[in-house]
Amino acid sequence: WSDAGRVLVEGLARAGDAGTRSQLVQGLLDGGRQALSRREYRGASGLLREYVRQDPTNVSAYLDLGKAYWGSGDRTEALGAFRRVLELAPQNEEARRFLFGQ
């Protein structure tokens, strides 16, 4: 997963047109979600972290990033991602459950 992330990020740095950039950014999200579904949490967190740098308002991506961090045992980063979810969507129940155990 780290190789895929590196290739996508390098592609973003070189991409000249919006269409190519959009496809590469979508690749980060898709790859992150695929890794998360396979419980490959470190790979997922790397890809999703890069994705939210490109799209910092995507609530579901931050939620997935939080789950990836949580699964890898990185609770501090996970809680930060869940807090960001609540900044963007204060009523998000899933993030609330992770943060407050409700």
N, CA and C atoms as an extended XYZ file, in Angstrom:
306
Properties=species:S:1:pos:R:3:atomname:S:1:resname:S:1:resid:I:1 pbc="F F F"
N         0.819       -1.197        0.000 N   TRP     1
C         0.000        0.000        0.000 CA  TRP     1
C         0.860        1.257        0.000 C   TRP     1
N         1.989        1.185        0.662 N   SER     2
C         2.830        2.374        0.707 CA  SER     2
C         3.387        2.701       -0.671 C   SER     2
N         3.715        1.675       -1.465 N   ASP     3
C         4.191        1.923       -2.827 CA  ASP     3
C         3.098        2.582       -3.671 C   ASP     3
N         1.890        2.087       -3.543 N   ALA     4
C         0.775        2.671       -4.297 CA  ALA     4
C         0.572        4.126       -3.901 C   ALA     4
N         0.612        4.391       -2.611 N   GLY     5
C         0.459        5.762       -2.139 CA  GLY     5
C         1.543        6.673       -2.671 C   GLY     5
N         2.767        6.191       -2.657 N   ARG     6
C         3.889        6.994       -3.153 CA  ARG     6
C         3.714        7.317       -4.638 C   ARG     6
N         3.312        6.324       -5.424 N   VAL     7
C         3.106        6.533       -6.858 CA  VAL     7
C         1.998        7.555       -7.099 C   VAL     7
N         0.914        7.443       -6.361 N   LEU     8
C        -0.192        8.381       -6.535 CA  LEU     8
C         0.206        9.797       -6.139 C   LEU     8
N         0.919        9.939       -5.043 N   VAL     9
C         1.355       11.266       -4.594 CA  VAL     9
C         2.340       11.867       -5.598 C   VAL     9
N         3.261       11.049       -6.095 N   GLU    10
C         4.186       11.545       -7.125 CA  GLU    10
C         3.428       11.964       -8.375 C   GLU    10
N         2.421       11.193       -8.735 N   GLY    11
C         1.597       11.544       -9.886 CA  GLY    11
C         0.884       12.870       -9.680 C   GLY    11
N         0.399       13.092       -8.480 N   LEU    12
C        -0.265       14.374       -8.176 CA  LEU    12
C         0.700       15.543       -8.339 C   LEU    12
N         1.928       15.342       -7.931 N   ALA    13
C         2.923       16.411       -8.035 CA  ALA    13
C         3.231       16.741       -9.495 C   ALA    13
N         3.078       15.764      -10.370 N   ARG    14
C         3.411       15.957      -11.786 CA  ARG    14
C         2.209       16.246      -12.666 C   ARG    14
N         1.024       15.927      -12.188 N   ALA    15
C        -0.183       16.047      -13.021 CA  ALA    15
C        -0.422       17.501      -13.404 C   ALA    15
N        -0.640       17.701      -14.677 N   GLY    16
C        -0.853       19.055      -15.156 CA  GLY    16
C        -2.310       19.434      -15.306 C   GLY    16
N        -3.175       18.456      -15.476 N   ASP    17
C        -4.574       18.814      -15.714 CA  ASP    17
C        -5.471       18.327      -14.578 C   ASP    17
N        -6.582       18.990      -14.433 N   ALA    18
C        -7.512       18.713      -13.330 CA  ALA    18
C        -8.083       17.302      -13.403 C   ALA    18
N        -8.326       16.807      -14.600 N   GLY    19
C        -8.892       15.468      -14.741 CA  GLY    19
C        -7.966       14.394      -14.214 C   GLY    19
N        -6.704       14.509      -14.545 N   THR    20
C        -5.717       13.533      -14.061 CA  THR    20
C        -5.577       13.633      -12.553 C   THR    20
N        -5.500       14.855      -12.050 N   ARG    21
C        -5.395       15.046      -10.595 CA  ARG    21
C        -6.597       14.421       -9.897 C   ARG    21
N        -7.763       14.639      -10.431 N   SER    22
C        -8.983       14.097       -9.831 CA  SER    22
C        -8.948       12.570       -9.777 C   SER    22
N        -8.474       11.953      -10.853 N   GLN    23
C        -8.378       10.490      -10.873 CA  GLN    23
C        -7.367        9.975       -9.860 C   GLN    23
N        -6.256       10.669       -9.716 N   LEU    24
C        -5.238       10.256       -8.754 CA  LEU    24
C        -5.739       10.406       -7.321 C   LEU    24
N        -6.422       11.509       -7.055 N   VAL    25
C        -6.993       11.723       -5.712 CA  VAL    25
C        -8.022       10.637       -5.416 C   VAL    25
N        -8.853       10.318       -6.392 N   GLN    26
C        -9.844        9.253       -6.203 CA  GLN    26
C        -9.152        7.918       -5.949 C   GLN    26
N        -8.011        7.710       -6.584 N   GLY    27
C        -7.237        6.486       -6.350 CA  GLY    27
C        -6.768        6.371       -4.910 C   GLY    27
N        -6.394        7.505       -4.309 N   LEU    28
C        -6.009        7.490       -2.887 CA  LEU    28
C        -7.180        7.047       -2.020 C   LEU    28
N        -8.353        7.611       -2.292 N   LEU    29
C        -9.537        7.265       -1.501 CA  LEU    29
C        -9.926        5.804       -1.712 C   LEU    29
N        -9.990        5.401       -2.965 N   ASP    30
C       -10.385        4.019       -3.260 CA  ASP    30
C        -9.402        3.015       -2.659 C   ASP    30
N        -8.115        3.286       -2.804 N   GLY    31
C        -7.107        2.387       -2.242 CA  GLY    31
C        -7.177        2.340       -0.726 C   GLY    31
N        -7.369        3.494       -0.110 N   GLY    32
C        -7.486        3.535        1.344 CA  GLY    32
C        -8.670        2.734        1.845 C   GLY    32
N        -9.779        2.875        1.151 N   ARG    33
C       -10.976        2.127        1.557 CA  ARG    33
C       -10.817        0.634        1.296 C   ARG    33
N       -10.143        0.288        0.219 N   GLN    34
C        -9.902       -1.128       -0.060 CA  GLN    34
C        -8.998       -1.733        1.019 C   GLN    34
N        -7.945       -1.023        1.378 N   ALA    35
C        -7.052       -1.517        2.437 CA  ALA    35
C        -7.809       -1.634        3.759 C   ALA    35
N        -8.640       -0.653        4.062 N   LEU    36
C        -9.423       -0.689        5.300 CA  LEU    36
C       -10.350       -1.903        5.316 C   LEU    36
N       -10.995       -2.182        4.186 N   SER    37
C       -11.912       -3.329        4.138 CA  SER    37
C       -11.170       -4.651        4.311 C   SER    37
N        -9.879       -4.658        3.999 N   ARG    38
C        -9.057       -5.865        4.172 CA  ARG    38
C        -8.349       -5.882        5.523 C   ARG    38
N        -8.661       -4.903        6.333 N   ARG    39
C        -8.067       -4.765        7.664 CA  ARG    39
C        -6.556       -4.546        7.612 C   ARG    39
N        -6.126       -3.910        6.563 N   GLU    40
C        -4.722       -3.529        6.421 CA  GLU    40
C        -4.640       -2.061        6.833 C   GLU    40
N        -4.684       -1.862        8.140 N   TYR    41
C        -4.923       -0.538        8.709 CA  TYR    41
C        -3.803        0.461        8.441 C   TYR    41
N        -2.575        0.022        8.503 N   ARG    42
C        -1.470        0.964        8.259 CA  ARG    42
C        -1.470        1.451        6.811 C   ARG    42
N        -1.686        0.551        5.887 N   GLY    43
C        -1.784        0.951        4.491 CA  GLY    43
C        -2.952        1.882        4.254 C   GLY    43
N        -4.075        1.562        4.885 N   ALA    44
C        -5.269        2.402        4.747 CA  ALA    44
C        -5.020        3.787        5.300 C   ALA    44
N        -4.400        3.867        6.460 N   SER    45
C        -4.190        5.184        7.066 CA  SER    45
C        -3.253        6.036        6.217 C   SER    45
N        -2.237        5.422        5.624 N   GLY    46
C        -1.329        6.187        4.770 CA  GLY    46
C        -2.036        6.779        3.563 C   GLY    46
N        -2.827        5.971        2.889 N   LEU    47
C        -3.548        6.445        1.712 CA  LEU    47
C        -4.614        7.473        2.072 C   LEU    47
N        -5.358        7.193        3.119 N   LEU    48
C        -6.427        8.121        3.517 CA  LEU    48
C        -5.871        9.433        4.054 C   LEU    48
N        -4.740        9.385        4.725 N   ARG    49
C        -4.101       10.612        5.210 CA  ARG    49
C        -3.742       11.512        4.018 C   ARG    49
N        -3.188       10.910        2.969 N   GLU    50
C        -2.861       11.677        1.765 CA  GLU    50
C        -4.132       12.199        1.103 C   GLU    50
N        -5.181       11.381        1.114 N   TYR    51
C        -6.435       11.816        0.502 CA  TYR    51
C        -6.993       13.057        1.197 C   TYR    51
N        -7.056       13.042        2.522 N   VAL    52
C        -7.664       14.186        3.215 CA  VAL    52
C        -6.803       15.441        3.097 C   VAL    52
N        -5.537       15.289        2.767 N   ARG    53
C        -4.728       16.473        2.464 CA  ARG    53
C        -5.238       17.145        1.193 C   ARG    53
N        -5.729       16.331        0.277 N   GLN    54
C        -6.250       16.854       -0.985 CA  GLN    54
C        -7.699       17.319       -0.868 C   GLN    54
N        -8.466       16.660       -0.008 N   ASP    55
C        -9.885       16.985        0.165 CA  ASP    55
C       -10.190       17.049        1.667 C   ASP    55
N        -9.835       18.164        2.298 N   PRO    56
C        -9.952       18.259        3.758 CA  PRO    56
C       -11.371       18.439        4.293 C   PRO    56
N       -12.372       18.373        3.433 N   THR    57
C       -13.747       18.525        3.917 CA  THR    57
C       -14.576       17.254        3.737 C   THR    57
N       -13.944       16.150        3.365 N   ASN    58
C       -14.665       14.910        3.134 CA  ASN    58
C       -14.867       14.171        4.458 C   ASN    58
N       -16.067       14.249        4.967 N   VAL    59
C       -16.409       13.671        6.278 CA  VAL    59
C       -16.185       12.162        6.286 C   VAL    59
N       -16.666       11.475        5.271 N   SER    60
C       -16.554       10.013        5.289 CA  SER    60
C       -15.092        9.567        5.189 C   SER    60
N       -14.261       10.331        4.493 N   ALA    61
C       -12.840        9.985        4.417 CA  ALA    61
C       -12.182       10.139        5.789 C   ALA    61
N       -12.524       11.206        6.508 N   TYR    62
C       -11.978       11.362        7.864 CA  TYR    62
C       -12.474       10.251        8.789 C   TYR    62
N       -13.713        9.846        8.623 N   LEU    63
C       -14.239        8.752        9.434 CA  LEU    63
C       -13.472        7.460        9.145 C   LEU    63
N       -13.246        7.182        7.865 N   ASP    64
C       -12.473        6.001        7.496 CA  ASP    64
C       -11.030        6.105        8.003 C   ASP    64
N       -10.445        7.296        7.927 N   LEU    65
C        -9.095        7.496        8.436 CA  LEU    65
C        -9.049        7.204        9.937 C   LEU    65
N       -10.037        7.682       10.662 N   GLY    66
C       -10.099        7.403       12.089 CA  GLY    66
C       -10.186        5.915       12.376 C   GLY    66
N       -10.991        5.211       11.598 N   LYS    67
C       -11.115        3.757       11.779 CA  LYS    67
C        -9.797        3.050       11.474 C   LYS    67
N        -9.100        3.525       10.444 N   ALA    68
C        -7.808        2.914       10.093 CA  ALA    68
C        -6.799        3.128       11.221 C   ALA    68
N        -6.733        4.340       11.739 N   TYR    69
C        -5.834        4.601       12.867 CA  TYR    69
C        -6.233        3.746       14.065 C   TYR    69
N        -7.512        3.678       14.350 N   TRP    70
C        -8.008        2.897       15.481 CA  TRP    70
C        -7.594        1.434       15.330 C   TRP    70
N        -7.803        0.889       14.127 N   GLY    71
C        -7.456       -0.507       13.873 CA  GLY    71
C        -5.975       -0.791       14.016 C   GLY    71
N        -5.144        0.209       13.715 N   SER    72
C        -3.700        0.007       13.820 CA  SER    72
C        -3.185        0.283       15.225 C   SER    72
N        -4.087        0.685       16.120 N   GLY    73
C        -3.699        0.941       17.507 CA  GLY    73
C        -3.235        2.356       17.776 C   GLY    73
N        -3.321        3.227       16.796 N   ASP    74
C        -2.894        4.618       16.961 CA  ASP    74
C        -4.084        5.451       17.428 C   ASP    74
N        -4.397        5.315       18.704 N   ARG    75
C        -5.601        5.949       19.260 CA  ARG    75
C        -5.544        7.474       19.220 C   ARG    75
N        -4.376        8.056       19.427 N   THR    76
C        -4.260        9.515       19.425 CA  THR    76
C        -4.647       10.076       18.063 C   THR    76
N        -4.084        9.511       17.008 N   GLU    77
C        -4.418        9.974       15.657 CA  GLU    77
C        -5.877        9.679       15.328 C   GLU    77
N        -6.370        8.526       15.771 N   ALA    78
C        -7.768        8.165       15.521 CA  ALA    78
C        -8.703        9.189       16.144 C   ALA    78
N        -8.448        9.534       17.384 N   LEU    79
C        -9.320       10.501       18.058 CA  LEU    79
C        -9.265       11.865       17.377 C   LEU    79
N        -8.084       12.234       16.872 N   GLY    80
C        -7.970       13.484       16.123 CA  GLY    80
C        -8.812       13.458       14.857 C   GLY    80
N        -8.807       12.338       14.152 N   ALA    81
C        -9.616       12.209       12.935 CA  ALA    81
C       -11.101       12.256       13.277 C   ALA    81
N       -11.498       11.599       14.359 N   PHE    82
C       -12.914       11.623       14.747 CA  PHE    82
C       -13.344       13.023       15.198 C   PHE    82
N       -12.446       13.755       15.848 N   ARG    83
C       -12.763       15.141       16.207 CA  ARG    83
C       -12.967       15.988       14.957 C   ARG    83
N       -12.138       15.735       13.941 N   ARG    84
C       -12.294       16.472       12.682 CA  ARG    84
C       -13.637       16.154       12.043 C   ARG    84
N       -14.073       14.903       12.118 N   VAL    85
C       -15.402       14.533       11.605 CA  VAL    85
C       -16.458       15.397       12.280 C   VAL    85
N       -16.367       15.527       13.599 N   LEU    86
C       -17.380       16.301       14.320 CA  LEU    86
C       -17.280       17.794       14.040 C   LEU    86
N       -16.099       18.285       13.700 N   GLU    87
C       -15.995       19.683       13.275 CA  GLU    87
C       -16.764       19.896       11.981 C   GLU    87
N       -16.671       18.922       11.086 N   LEU    88
C       -17.323       19.032        9.785 CA  LEU    88
C       -18.795       18.649        9.839 C   LEU    88
N       -19.130       17.701       10.692 N   ALA    89
C       -20.500       17.168       10.789 CA  ALA    89
C       -20.795       16.879       12.255 C   ALA    89
N       -21.186       17.912       13.014 N   PRO    90
C       -21.333       17.771       14.471 CA  PRO    90
C       -22.279       16.665       14.936 C   PRO    90
N       -23.189       16.244       14.098 N   GLN    91
C       -24.144       15.222       14.522 CA  GLN    91
C       -23.753       13.808       14.110 C   GLN    91
N       -22.548       13.613       13.607 N   ASN    92
C       -22.134       12.301       13.138 CA  ASN    92
C       -22.069       11.320       14.309 C   ASN    92
N       -22.986       10.377       14.303 N   GLU    93
C       -23.127        9.434       15.420 CA  GLU    93
C       -21.954        8.463       15.526 C   GLU    93
N       -21.430        8.039       14.397 N   GLU    94
C       -20.345        7.064       14.448 CA  GLU    94
C       -19.099        7.666       15.092 C   GLU    94
N       -18.763        8.884       14.721 N   ALA    95
C       -17.614        9.556       15.337 CA  ALA    95
C       -17.868        9.787       16.819 C   ALA    95
N       -19.081       10.143       17.170 N   ARG    96
C       -19.434       10.347       18.586 CA  ARG    96
C       -19.225        9.072       19.391 C   ARG    96
N       -19.603        7.932       18.810 N   ARG    97
C       -19.419        6.656       19.530 CA  ARG    97
C       -17.941        6.389       19.805 C   ARG    97
N       -17.089        6.673       18.836 N   PHE    98
C       -15.655        6.463       19.052 CA  PHE    98
C       -15.127        7.436       20.112 C   PHE    98
N       -15.568        8.666       20.064 N   LEU    99
C       -15.049        9.673       20.984 CA  LEU    99
C       -15.638        9.592       22.388 C   LEU    99
N       -16.934        9.330       22.448 N   PHE   100
C       -17.619        9.431       23.729 CA  PHE   100
C       -18.222        8.113       24.204 C   PHE   100
N       -18.074        7.053       23.422 N   GLY   101
C       -18.600        5.768       23.819 CA  GLY   101
C       -20.104        5.695       23.903 C   GLY   101
N       -20.784        6.504       23.126 N   GLN   102
C       -22.261        6.534       23.176 CA  GLN   102
C       -22.854        5.546       22.217 C   GLN   102
